[in-house]
mmCIF file of C-alpha atoms in Angstrom:
data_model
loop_
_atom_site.group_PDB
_atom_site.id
_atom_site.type_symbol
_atom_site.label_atom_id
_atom_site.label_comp_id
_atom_site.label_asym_id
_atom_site.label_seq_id
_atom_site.Cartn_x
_atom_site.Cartn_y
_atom_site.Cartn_z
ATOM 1 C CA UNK A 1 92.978 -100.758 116.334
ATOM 2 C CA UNK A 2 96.297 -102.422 116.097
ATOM 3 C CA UNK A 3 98.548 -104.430 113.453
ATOM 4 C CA UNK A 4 100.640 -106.987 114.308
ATOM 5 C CA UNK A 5 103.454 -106.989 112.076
ATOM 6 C CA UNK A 6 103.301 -107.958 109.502
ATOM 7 C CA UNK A 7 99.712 -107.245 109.273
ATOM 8 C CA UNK A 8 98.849 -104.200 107.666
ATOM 9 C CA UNK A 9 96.284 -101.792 108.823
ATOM 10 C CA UNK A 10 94.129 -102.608 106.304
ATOM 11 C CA UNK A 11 94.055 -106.286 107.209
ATOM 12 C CA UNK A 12 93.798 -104.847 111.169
ATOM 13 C CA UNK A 13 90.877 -103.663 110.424
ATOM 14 C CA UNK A 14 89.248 -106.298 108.945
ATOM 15 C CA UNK A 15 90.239 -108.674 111.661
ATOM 16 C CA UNK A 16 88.833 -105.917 113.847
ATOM 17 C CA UNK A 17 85.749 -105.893 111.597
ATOM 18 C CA UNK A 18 85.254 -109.901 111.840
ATOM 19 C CA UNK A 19 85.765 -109.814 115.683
ATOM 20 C CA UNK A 20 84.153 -106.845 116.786
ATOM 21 C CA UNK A 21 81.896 -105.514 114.275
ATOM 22 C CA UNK A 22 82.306 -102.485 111.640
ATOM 23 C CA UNK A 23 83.940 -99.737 113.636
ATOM 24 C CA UNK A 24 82.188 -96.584 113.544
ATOM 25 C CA UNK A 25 85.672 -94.224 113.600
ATOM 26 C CA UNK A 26 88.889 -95.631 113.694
ATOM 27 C CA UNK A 27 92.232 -94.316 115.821
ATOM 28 C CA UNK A 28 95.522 -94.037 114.684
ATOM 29 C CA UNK A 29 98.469 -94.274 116.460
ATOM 30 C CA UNK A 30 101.620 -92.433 115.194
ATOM 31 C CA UNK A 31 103.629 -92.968 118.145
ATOM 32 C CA UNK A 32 107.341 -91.855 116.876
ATOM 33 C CA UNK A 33 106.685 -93.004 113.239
ATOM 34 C CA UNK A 34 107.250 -90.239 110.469
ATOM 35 C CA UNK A 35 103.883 -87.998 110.225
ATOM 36 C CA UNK A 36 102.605 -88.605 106.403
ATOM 37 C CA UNK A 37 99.011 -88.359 105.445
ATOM 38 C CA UNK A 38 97.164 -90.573 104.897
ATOM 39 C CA UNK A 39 97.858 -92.445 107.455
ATOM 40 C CA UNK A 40 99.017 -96.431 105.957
ATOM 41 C CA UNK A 41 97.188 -95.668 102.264
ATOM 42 C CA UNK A 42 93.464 -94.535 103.479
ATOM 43 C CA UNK A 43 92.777 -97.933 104.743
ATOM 44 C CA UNK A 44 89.871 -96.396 107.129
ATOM 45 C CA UNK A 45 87.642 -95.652 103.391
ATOM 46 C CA UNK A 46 85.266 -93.353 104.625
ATOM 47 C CA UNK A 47 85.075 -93.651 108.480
ATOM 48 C CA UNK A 48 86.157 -90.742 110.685
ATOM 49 C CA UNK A 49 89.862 -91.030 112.441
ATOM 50 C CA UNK A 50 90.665 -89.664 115.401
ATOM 51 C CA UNK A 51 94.950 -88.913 115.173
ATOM 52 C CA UNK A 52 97.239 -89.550 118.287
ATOM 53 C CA UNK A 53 100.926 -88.923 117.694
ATOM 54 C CA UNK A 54 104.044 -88.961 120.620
ATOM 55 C CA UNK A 55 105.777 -85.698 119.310
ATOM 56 C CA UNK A 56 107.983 -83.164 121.871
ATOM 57 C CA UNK A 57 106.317 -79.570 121.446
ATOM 58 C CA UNK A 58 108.017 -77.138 119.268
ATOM 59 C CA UNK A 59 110.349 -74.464 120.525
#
């Protein structure tokens, strides 16, 4: 799933929802955005997420 600014995830998803169907999990992206949890307010309710984030390892 992806926003398009200034969309926000919540209205991603249901664009997604409208287009596509109900998703059973959602994915988030972090890329290089600060890691805070939840992720954008909750927005995915009750589904599963499966987290990707772009981080260097730690030393």
């Amino acid at each position: 799933m992806a926003n398009y600014p200034p969309e926000t995830y919540a209205a991603a998803l249901t664009r997604q929802a409208v287009t596509m169907g109900n998703p059973e999990t959602i994915r988030y992206f972090y890329g290089s955005s600060p890691l805070r949890w939840p992720p954008s307010g909750g927005f995915a309710g009750t589904r599963p997420m499966v987290v990707s984030f772009n981080r260097s390892p730690a030393r």
